[in-house]
Structures are given as structure tokens and as C-alpha cells.
PDB file of C-alpha atoms and ligand atoms in Angstrom:
ATOM      1  CA  UNK A   1       0.072  -0.109  -0.003  1.00 64.00           C
ATOM      2  CA  UNK A   2       1.612   3.491  -1.147  1.00 80.00           C
ATOM      3  CA  UNK A   3       2.706   5.861   1.742  1.00 84.00           C
ATOM      4  CA  UNK A   4       0.246   8.217   1.264  1.00 95.00           C
ATOM      5  CA  UNK A   5      -2.937   6.188   1.211  1.00 96.00           C
ATOM      6  CA  UNK A   6      -1.731   4.686   4.390  1.00 96.00           C
ATOM      7  CA  UNK A   7      -1.398   8.161   5.886  1.00 97.00           C
ATOM      8  CA  UNK A   8      -4.931   8.940   5.016  1.00 98.00           C
ATOM      9  CA  UNK A   9      -6.539   5.755   6.200  1.00 98.00           C
ATOM     10  CA  UNK A  10      -4.578   6.591   9.563  1.00 98.00           C
ATOM     11  CA  UNK A  11      -6.114   9.832   9.605  1.00 98.00           C
ATOM     12  CA  UNK A  12      -9.693   8.558   9.114  1.00 98.00           C
ATOM     13  CA  UNK A  13      -9.130   6.334  11.756  1.00 98.00           C
ATOM     14  CA  UNK A  14      -7.862   8.664  14.224  1.00 98.00           C
ATOM     15  CA  UNK A  15     -10.804  10.825  13.083  1.00 98.00           C
ATOM     16  CA  UNK A  16     -13.667   8.209  13.773  1.00 98.00           C
ATOM     17  CA  UNK A  17     -11.835   7.423  17.036  1.00 98.00           C
ATOM     18  CA  UNK A  18     -11.982  11.232  18.228  1.00 98.00           C
ATOM     19  CA  UNK A  19     -15.216  11.673  16.793  1.00 98.00           C
ATOM     20  CA  UNK A  20     -18.396  11.794  18.992  1.00 97.00           C
ATOM     21  CA  UNK A  21     -21.174  12.312  16.518  1.00 98.00           C
ATOM     22  CA  UNK A  22     -20.287  10.318  13.025  1.00 98.00           C
ATOM     23  CA  UNK A  23     -22.694  10.432  10.348  1.00 98.00           C
ATOM     24  CA  UNK A  24     -22.369   8.230   7.205  1.00 98.00           C
ATOM     25  CA  UNK A  25     -23.837   8.978   3.643  1.00 98.00           C
ATOM     26  CA  UNK A  26     -23.888   6.373   1.113  1.00 97.00           C
ATOM     27  CA  UNK A  27     -24.583   6.472  -2.730  1.00 95.00           C
ATOM     28  CA  UNK A  28     -24.345   3.937  -5.390  1.00 91.00           C
ATOM     29  CA  UNK A  29     -20.699   3.722  -5.289  1.00 92.00           C
ATOM     30  CA  UNK A  30     -20.863   1.673  -2.211  1.00 94.00           C
ATOM     31  CA  UNK A  31     -22.750  -1.216  -4.378  1.00 90.00           C
ATOM     32  CA  UNK A  32     -20.623  -1.286  -7.163  1.00 86.00           C
ATOM     33  CA  UNK A  33     -18.359  -3.901  -5.169  1.00 85.00           C
ATOM     34  CA  UNK A  34     -21.274  -6.040  -4.959  1.00 85.00           C
ATOM     35  CA  UNK A  35     -22.062  -5.844  -8.619  1.00 81.00           C
ATOM     36  CA  UNK A  36     -24.551  -3.150  -8.770  1.00 80.00           C
ATOM     37  CA  UNK A  37     -24.262  -0.361 -11.397  1.00 73.00           C
ATOM     38  CA  UNK A  38     -23.859   3.062  -9.992  1.00 74.00           C
ATOM     39  CA  UNK A  39     -24.698   6.147 -11.887  1.00 71.00           C
ATOM     40  CA  UNK A  40     -22.008   8.951 -12.276  1.00 67.00           C
ATOM     41  CA  UNK A  41     -18.831   6.254 -11.960  1.00 71.00           C
ATOM     42  CA  UNK A  42     -16.634   5.171 -14.781  1.00 70.00           C
ATOM     43  CA  UNK A  43     -19.097   2.510 -16.051  1.00 71.00           C
ATOM     44  CA  UNK A  44     -22.197   4.187 -14.503  1.00 73.00           C
ATOM     45  CA  UNK A  45     -25.911   4.288 -15.708  1.00 70.00           C
ATOM     46  CA  UNK A  46     -25.388   8.043 -16.730  1.00 71.00           C
ATOM     47  CA  UNK A  47     -21.855   7.619 -17.929  1.00 74.00           C
ATOM     48  CA  UNK A  48     -22.856   5.159 -20.253  1.00 74.00           C
ATOM     49  CA  UNK A  49     -25.871   6.791 -21.298  1.00 73.00           C
ATOM     50  CA  UNK A  50     -23.830   9.970 -22.208  1.00 77.00           C
ATOM     51  CA  UNK A  51     -21.670   7.735 -24.309  1.00 78.00           C
ATOM     52  CA  UNK A  52     -24.750   6.148 -26.158  1.00 77.00           C
ATOM     53  CA  UNK A  53     -24.634   2.806 -24.413  1.00 75.00           C
ATOM     54  CA  UNK A  54     -27.083   0.959 -22.311  1.00 72.00           C
ATOM     55  CA  UNK A  55     -26.662   0.430 -18.760  1.00 68.00           C
ATOM     56  CA  UNK A  56     -24.410  -2.489 -17.844  1.00 67.00           C
ATOM     57  CA  UNK A  57     -26.718  -5.400 -17.053  1.00 65.00           C
ATOM     58  CA  UNK A  58     -27.175  -6.910 -13.938  1.00 63.00           C
ATOM     59  CA  UNK A  59     -24.689  -9.868 -12.702  1.00 62.00           C
ATOM     60  CA  UNK A  60     -27.251 -11.682 -10.372  1.00 66.00           C
ATOM     61  CA  UNK A  61     -30.746 -11.287  -9.328  1.00 70.00           C
ATOM     62  CA  UNK A  62     -31.564  -8.486  -7.046  1.00 68.00           C
ATOM     63  CA  UNK A  63     -32.433 -11.120  -4.106  1.00 72.00           C
ATOM     64  CA  UNK A  64     -28.995 -12.581  -4.630  1.00 77.00           C
ATOM     65  CA  UNK A  65     -26.818  -9.096  -4.426  1.00 84.00           C
ATOM     66  CA  UNK A  66     -24.998  -9.395  -1.209  1.00 92.00           C
ATOM     67  CA  UNK A  67     -23.785  -6.534   1.026  1.00 95.00           C
ATOM     68  CA  UNK A  68     -20.044  -5.971   0.539  1.00 95.00           C
ATOM     69  CA  UNK A  69     -16.920  -5.226   2.665  1.00 96.00           C
ATOM     70  CA  UNK A  70     -17.819  -1.464   2.507  1.00 97.00           C
ATOM     71  CA  UNK A  71     -21.425  -1.986   3.903  1.00 97.00           C
ATOM     72  CA  UNK A  72     -19.826  -4.414   6.772  1.00 98.00           C
ATOM     73  CA  UNK A  73     -17.245  -1.867   7.743  1.00 98.00           C
ATOM     74  CA  UNK A  74     -20.257   0.517   8.592  1.00 98.00           C
ATOM     75  CA  UNK A  75     -21.707  -2.256  10.709  1.00 98.00           C
ATOM     76  CA  UNK A  76     -18.611  -2.825  12.486  1.00 98.00           C
ATOM     77  CA  UNK A  77     -18.828   0.961  13.458  1.00 98.00           C
ATOM     78  CA  UNK A  78     -22.673   0.530  14.270  1.00 98.00           C
ATOM     79  CA  UNK A  79     -21.238  -2.435  16.775  1.00 98.00           C
ATOM     80  CA  UNK A  80     -18.339  -0.011  18.270  1.00 97.00           C
ATOM     81  CA  UNK A  81     -21.121   2.485  18.733  1.00 97.00           C
ATOM     82  CA  UNK A  82     -19.192   4.879  16.400  1.00 98.00           C
ATOM     83  CA  UNK A  83     -22.076   5.357  14.159  1.00 98.00           C
ATOM     84  CA  UNK A  84     -24.822   7.931  15.023  1.00 98.00           C
ATOM     85  CA  UNK A  85     -26.669   7.880  11.757  1.00 98.00           C
ATOM     86  CA  UNK A  86     -26.395   6.570   8.207  1.00 98.00           C
ATOM     87  CA  UNK A  87     -28.134   8.311   5.118  1.00 98.00           C
ATOM     88  CA  UNK A  88     -28.452   6.738   2.219  1.00 97.00           C
ATOM     89  CA  UNK A  89     -29.642   7.301  -1.477  1.00 94.00           C
ATOM     90  CA  UNK A  90     -29.599   3.473  -2.376  1.00 94.00           C
ATOM     91  CA  UNK A  91     -32.905   1.576  -2.625  1.00 92.00           C
ATOM     92  CA  UNK A  92     -31.084  -1.854  -2.719  1.00 92.00           C
ATOM     93  CA  UNK A  93     -31.733  -2.675   1.088  1.00 94.00           C
ATOM     94  CA  UNK A  94     -28.097  -3.832   1.359  1.00 95.00           C
ATOM     95  CA  UNK A  95     -27.439  -1.643   4.507  1.00 97.00           C
ATOM     96  CA  UNK A  96     -30.604  -3.411   6.389  1.00 97.00           C
ATOM     97  CA  UNK A  97     -29.252  -6.725   4.622  1.00 96.00           C
ATOM     98  CA  UNK A  98     -26.070  -6.090   6.474  1.00 97.00           C
ATOM     99  CA  UNK A  99     -27.417  -5.663   9.649  1.00 98.00           C
ATOM    100  CA  UNK A 100     -27.851  -1.726  10.123  1.00 98.00           C
ATOM    101  CA  UNK A 101     -30.354  -1.108  12.551  1.00 98.00           C
ATOM    102  CA  UNK A 102     -33.391   0.766  11.046  1.00 95.00           C
ATOM    103  CA  UNK A 103     -33.361   3.523  13.502  1.00 96.00           C
ATOM    104  CA  UNK A 104     -30.139   4.562  12.426  1.00 98.00           C
ATOM    105  CA  UNK A 105     -30.802   4.739   8.684  1.00 98.00           C
ATOM    106  CA  UNK A 106     -32.631   7.418   6.814  1.00 97.00           C
ATOM    107  CA  UNK A 107     -33.399   5.940   2.966  1.00 96.00           C
ATOM    108  CA  UNK A 108     -33.974   9.186   0.848  1.00 94.00           C
ATOM    109  CA  UNK A 109     -34.991   7.301  -2.052  1.00 93.00           C
ATOM    110  CA  UNK A 110     -36.804   4.589  -0.418  1.00 93.00           C
ATOM    111  CA  UNK A 111     -36.250   0.726  -0.541  1.00 94.00           C
ATOM    112  CA  UNK A 112     -37.256  -1.767  -3.269  1.00 90.00           C
ATOM    113  CA  UNK A 113     -38.188  -4.142  -0.683  1.00 92.00           C
ATOM    114  CA  UNK A 114     -41.026  -1.692   0.996  1.00 93.00           C
ATOM    115  CA  UNK A 115     -43.933  -0.322   0.585  1.00 94.00           C
ATOM    116  CA  UNK A 116     -44.927   3.079   1.989  1.00 92.00           C
ATOM    117  CA  UNK A 117     -48.308   4.641   2.933  1.00 91.00           C
ATOM    118  CA  UNK A 118     -49.312   7.674   1.132  1.00 89.00           C
ATOM    119  CA  UNK A 119     -51.378   8.738   4.056  1.00 90.00           C
ATOM    120  CA  UNK A 120     -49.354   8.296   7.133  1.00 90.00           C
ATOM    121  CA  UNK A 121     -45.616   7.436   5.866  1.00 86.00           C
ATOM    122  CA  UNK A 122     -45.563   4.030   7.426  1.00 87.00           C
ATOM    123  CA  UNK A 123     -43.273   1.370   5.819  1.00 89.00           C
ATOM    124  CA  UNK A 124     -43.977  -2.221   5.810  1.00 91.00           C
ATOM    125  CA  UNK A 125     -42.255  -5.032   3.678  1.00 91.00           C
ATOM    126  CA  UNK A 126     -43.514  -5.941   0.343  1.00 89.00           C
ATOM    127  CA  UNK A 127     -43.432  -9.699   1.620  1.00 88.00           C
ATOM    128  CA  UNK A 128     -46.319  -8.619   4.196  1.00 85.00           C
ATOM    129  CA  UNK A 129     -48.293  -8.178   1.098  1.00 74.00           C
ATOM    130  CA  UNK A 130     -51.704  -6.240   1.186  1.00 83.00           C
ATOM    131  CA  UNK A 131     -52.326  -2.947  -0.703  1.00 89.00           C
ATOM    132  CA  UNK A 132     -53.873  -0.927   2.468  1.00 92.00           C
ATOM    133  CA  UNK A 133     -52.286   0.384   5.468  1.00 93.00           C
ATOM    134  CA  UNK A 134     -53.768  -0.087   9.068  1.00 91.00           C
ATOM    135  CA  UNK A 135     -54.556   3.757   9.039  1.00 94.00           C
ATOM    136  CA  UNK A 136     -56.651   2.788   5.664  1.00 94.00           C
ATOM    137  CA  UNK A 137     -54.386   4.598   3.360  1.00 94.00           C
ATOM    138  CA  UNK A 138     -53.126   3.100   0.186  1.00 94.00           C
ATOM    139  CA  UNK A 139     -49.811   1.234   0.309  1.00 94.00           C
ATOM    140  CA  UNK A 140     -47.401   2.116  -2.654  1.00 92.00           C
ATOM    141  CA  UNK A 141     -44.022   1.197  -4.018  1.00 91.00           C
ATOM    142  CA  UNK A 142     -41.702   3.166  -1.112  1.00 92.00           C
ATOM    143  CA  UNK A 143     -39.243   4.135  -3.963  1.00 91.00           C
ATOM    144  CA  UNK A 144     -38.986   7.425  -5.087  1.00 88.00           C
ATOM    145  CA  UNK A 145     -39.190   8.046  -8.761  1.00 81.00           C
ATOM    146  CA  UNK A 146     -37.395  11.297 -10.227  1.00 77.00           C
ATOM    147  CA  UNK A 147     -39.292  14.478  -9.294  1.00 80.00           C
ATOM    148  CA  UNK A 148     -41.185  13.087  -6.778  1.00 83.00           C
ATOM    149  CA  UNK A 149     -41.156  14.297  -3.212  1.00 83.00           C
ATOM    150  CA  UNK A 150     -38.498  12.449  -0.822  1.00 88.00           C
ATOM    151  CA  UNK A 151     -39.781  10.792   2.485  1.00 89.00           C
ATOM    152  CA  UNK A 152     -40.416  13.351   4.772  1.00 89.00           C
ATOM    153  CA  UNK A 153     -39.130  11.831   7.784  1.00 89.00           C
ATOM    154  CA  UNK A 154     -36.422  10.409   6.381  1.00 93.00           C
ATOM    155  CA  UNK A 155     -35.148  13.931   5.141  1.00 94.00           C
ATOM    156  CA  UNK A 156     -35.739  15.803   8.261  1.00 95.00           C
ATOM    157  CA  UNK A 157     -33.629  13.182  10.546  1.00 96.00           C
ATOM    158  CA  UNK A 158     -30.997  13.425   7.650  1.00 97.00           C
ATOM    159  CA  UNK A 159     -30.732  17.130   8.222  1.00 97.00           C
ATOM    160  CA  UNK A 160     -31.241  16.983  11.838  1.00 97.00           C
ATOM    161  CA  UNK A 161     -28.206  14.456  12.423  1.00 98.00           C
ATOM    162  CA  UNK A 162     -25.990  16.249  10.010  1.00 97.00           C
ATOM    163  CA  UNK A 163     -26.638  19.545  11.948  1.00 97.00           C
ATOM    164  CA  UNK A 164     -25.326  17.700  15.173  1.00 97.00           C
ATOM    165  CA  UNK A 165     -22.626  15.865  13.772  1.00 98.00           C
ATOM    166  CA  UNK A 166     -18.782  16.572  14.096  1.00 98.00           C
ATOM    167  CA  UNK A 167     -17.513  13.920  11.403  1.00 98.00           C
ATOM    168  CA  UNK A 168     -19.431  13.598   7.969  1.00 98.00           C
ATOM    169  CA  UNK A 169     -18.248  10.667   5.820  1.00 98.00           C
ATOM    170  CA  UNK A 170     -19.566  10.398   2.233  1.00 98.00           C
ATOM    171  CA  UNK A 171     -19.062   6.962   0.558  1.00 97.00           C
ATOM    172  CA  UNK A 172     -19.851   6.497  -3.004  1.00 96.00           C
ATOM    173  CA  UNK A 173     -22.158   9.331  -3.798  1.00 95.00           C
ATOM    174  CA  UNK A 174     -20.924  12.386  -6.305  1.00 93.00           C
ATOM    175  CA  UNK A 175     -23.249  14.472  -4.329  1.00 94.00           C
ATOM    176  CA  UNK A 176     -25.157  15.972  -7.144  1.00 89.00           C
ATOM    177  CA  UNK A 177     -28.566  15.259  -6.876  1.00 82.00           C
ATOM    178  CA  UNK A 178     -30.522  17.312  -4.232  1.00 78.00           C
ATOM    179  CA  UNK A 179     -30.489  17.043  -1.518  1.00 79.00           C
ATOM    180  CA  UNK A 180     -27.467  15.060  -1.431  1.00 77.00           C
ATOM    181  CA  UNK A 181     -25.786  18.476  -2.507  1.00 81.00           C
ATOM    182  CA  UNK A 182     -27.136  20.217   0.750  1.00 92.00           C
ATOM    183  CA  UNK A 183     -26.914  17.643   3.102  1.00 96.00           C
ATOM    184  CA  UNK A 184     -23.152  17.824   3.405  1.00 96.00           C
ATOM    185  CA  UNK A 185     -23.104  21.482   3.665  1.00 96.00           C
ATOM    186  CA  UNK A 186     -25.412  21.328   6.493  1.00 96.00           C
ATOM    187  CA  UNK A 187     -22.602  19.383   8.302  1.00 97.00           C
ATOM    188  CA  UNK A 188     -19.650  21.625   7.269  1.00 97.00           C
ATOM    189  CA  UNK A 189     -21.943  24.868   8.619  1.00 96.00           C
ATOM    190  CA  UNK A 190     -21.943  22.735  11.827  1.00 95.00           C
ATOM    191  CA  UNK A 191     -18.036  22.649  12.166  1.00 97.00           C
ATOM    192  CA  UNK A 192     -17.761  19.127  10.966  1.00 98.00           C
ATOM    193  CA  UNK A 193     -15.033  17.513   9.253  1.00 98.00           C
ATOM    194  CA  UNK A 194     -15.830  16.358   5.660  1.00 98.00           C
ATOM    195  CA  UNK A 195     -14.256  12.957   4.258  1.00 98.00           C
ATOM    196  CA  UNK A 196     -15.437  11.963   0.763  1.00 98.00           C
ATOM    197  CA  UNK A 197     -14.703   8.257  -0.505  1.00 98.00           C
ATOM    198  CA  UNK A 198     -15.847   8.125  -4.262  1.00 96.00           C
ATOM    199  CA  UNK A 199     -14.030   7.626  -7.490  1.00 93.00           C
ATOM    200  CA  UNK A 200     -15.348  10.384  -9.489  1.00 93.00           C
ATOM    201  CA  UNK A 201     -15.255  14.112  -8.741  1.00 95.00           C
ATOM    202  CA  UNK A 202     -17.957  15.762  -6.403  1.00 95.00           C
ATOM    203  CA  UNK A 203     -19.016  19.555  -6.040  1.00 95.00           C
ATOM    204  CA  UNK A 204     -17.591  19.226  -2.161  1.00 97.00           C
ATOM    205  CA  UNK A 205     -13.956  18.039  -3.210  1.00 97.00           C
ATOM    206  CA  UNK A 206     -12.327  21.473  -2.513  1.00 97.00           C
ATOM    207  CA  UNK A 207     -14.096  21.734   0.819  1.00 97.00           C
ATOM    208  CA  UNK A 208     -13.230  18.011   1.909  1.00 98.00           C
ATOM    209  CA  UNK A 209     -10.984  17.922   4.737  1.00 98.00           C
ATOM    210  CA  UNK A 210     -10.033  14.167   3.424  1.00 98.00           C
ATOM    211  CA  UNK A 211     -10.426  12.622   0.100  1.00 98.00           C
ATOM    212  CA  UNK A 212     -10.219   9.297  -1.116  1.00 98.00           C
ATOM    213  CA  UNK A 213     -10.483   8.139  -4.716  1.00 96.00           C
ATOM    214  CA  UNK A 214      -9.676   4.615  -4.076  1.00 96.00           C
ATOM    215  CA  UNK A 215     -12.633   1.829  -3.978  1.00 95.00           C
ATOM    216  CA  UNK A 216     -14.318   2.023  -0.528  1.00 96.00           C
ATOM    217  CA  UNK A 217     -13.537  -1.932  -0.113  1.00 95.00           C
ATOM    218  CA  UNK A 218      -9.772  -0.914   0.081  1.00 95.00           C
ATOM    219  CA  UNK A 219     -10.237   1.912   2.414  1.00 97.00           C
ATOM    220  CA  UNK A 220     -12.951   1.544   4.871  1.00 98.00           C
ATOM    221  CA  UNK A 221     -12.634  -2.004   6.350  1.00 97.00           C
ATOM    222  CA  UNK A 222      -8.679  -1.194   7.002  1.00 97.00           C
ATOM    223  CA  UNK A 223      -9.752   2.297   8.485  1.00 98.00           C
ATOM    224  CA  UNK A 224     -12.217   0.161  10.884  1.00 98.00           C
ATOM    225  CA  UNK A 225      -9.364  -2.371  11.802  1.00 97.00           C
ATOM    226  CA  UNK A 226      -6.940   0.777  12.688  1.00 97.00           C
ATOM    227  CA  UNK A 227      -9.801   2.413  14.681  1.00 98.00           C
ATOM    228  CA  UNK A 228     -10.217  -0.826  16.665  1.00 97.00           C
ATOM    229  CA  UNK A 229      -6.364  -0.672  17.348  1.00 97.00           C
ATOM    230  CA  UNK A 230      -7.158   2.912  18.635  1.00 97.00           C
ATOM    231  CA  UNK A 231      -9.763   1.874  20.870  1.00 97.00           C
ATOM    232  CA  UNK A 232      -7.630  -0.907  22.219  1.00 95.00           C
ATOM    233  CA  UNK A 233      -9.602  -3.809  20.863  1.00 92.00           C
ATOM    234  CA  UNK A 234      -7.815  -6.413  19.008  1.00 73.00           C
ATOM    235  CA  UNK A 235      -9.161  -8.925  16.318  1.00 62.00           C
TER     236      UNK A 235
HETATM  237 ZN1   ZN B   1     -50.890   4.521   6.537  1.00 57.63          ZN
END
């Protein structure tokens, strides 16, 4: 591992260690190592569209897609009580599948395995079936389509936690779709350190205190191992 990368990972571990309020923000980039396409990465859906190419086809069916080392590194942080909140733009259910507690997670664009009541906002598993909520409202797909309003509760929690954090870590998002573009600004205004792990450029690169262009799987699990050492825990 090159020295510069090693040093940056050590810095991330140190900041995770010192932080009392860490918020993570994930986008499609965290799913690429699970075989999912992202949007603006080198082989992403929009990048390919701009080149006149169709999206790369999925390697396997959705329910066989498994969380990867990046997802599990965040679960590890949850176990260490080092994760206050996780905001995700992904609808793939991989954070919940990996073991993230629902109370620590906001899914800004919904979740493909869940239905949402249009009246009271309650979400239920698709597998539970039914088309009517206990409140009488209709249950529809929870996935937010382009141009549709985002789930208000998840959005409010995201802003609230970002206002209180001292460390904001972006994993695999190009931070261009609103409100992705606004939430890190909220954290910066609160005086938080901003760390970005993303292969492509983001509008926040100049404001980031620490920047990784390497893959998430190469950085995050190692940072968590180093954090454990700092905490006096050994594997
Ligand atoms: Zn309802």
C-alpha cells in the first residue's frame, strides 16, 4: 500500500476515534463492489448513457445481491457505537441486509423491498403483502421516482443528524442530486470534518478535509481495523 494512502487511512481512523457524532452518507458507489451499477462512476448508468451505451446488465438477480466489505465496515462501526446515523440514497436494501439498525438509517430514495403508506408514511415489507395500511391509506412502492417528493421523515432526520455531527463521511456518492448536494453543506456549517470516498469528482472536493479516490473496499475496512486498534480492541 502506498504511503500516502496509508497515511490518509490512519487519519480517517484517528478522526473516527475522536469523533463523538459520526454520520455516514452512502450512494450508489458503495454498491459497485456488490456488482450493482452506479450512476456517475466510470461504468455508471448516466456515464454510459452519455456515451450512447445501455446500462451494464446486472450480474445476478436482486435478491442474490449481497452486501460487501464496505457495507460491513459500517456495521462494524455501529457495533463499536461509532455510528450515530447513516443516510443512504440507495434503494437496494443492502444496508439493512448487512445488519444496520433501522433506527440509524434514513433511506432518502426509498427501499425496493418496502411499501409506503401515502397517508401516514408508514413503511412495511413487500412480503407482508396487502395494498392498504392499518390507517386505511393506500400502500405503494416506497421507491422515489425522479421528480417525486422524498420521504419527509427520512429527510428531516438526515438534516437533523447532519446539523449535530462532528464527522461526516461520504461513501460512493457524487453529491450532485438534491438533497445530496445540501446535506454535507449542513454538516460543514455545523463545523464537522468532511471525508469523501468516491471514485469520481464531487462539488465538495475543495471543501473536503480528507479525500479518497480509491475503492471503498480498499479504504473503509482498513480504517475500521485501525480504529479498533486505537480503541484498544484486537481482532
Ligand atoms: Zn398509513
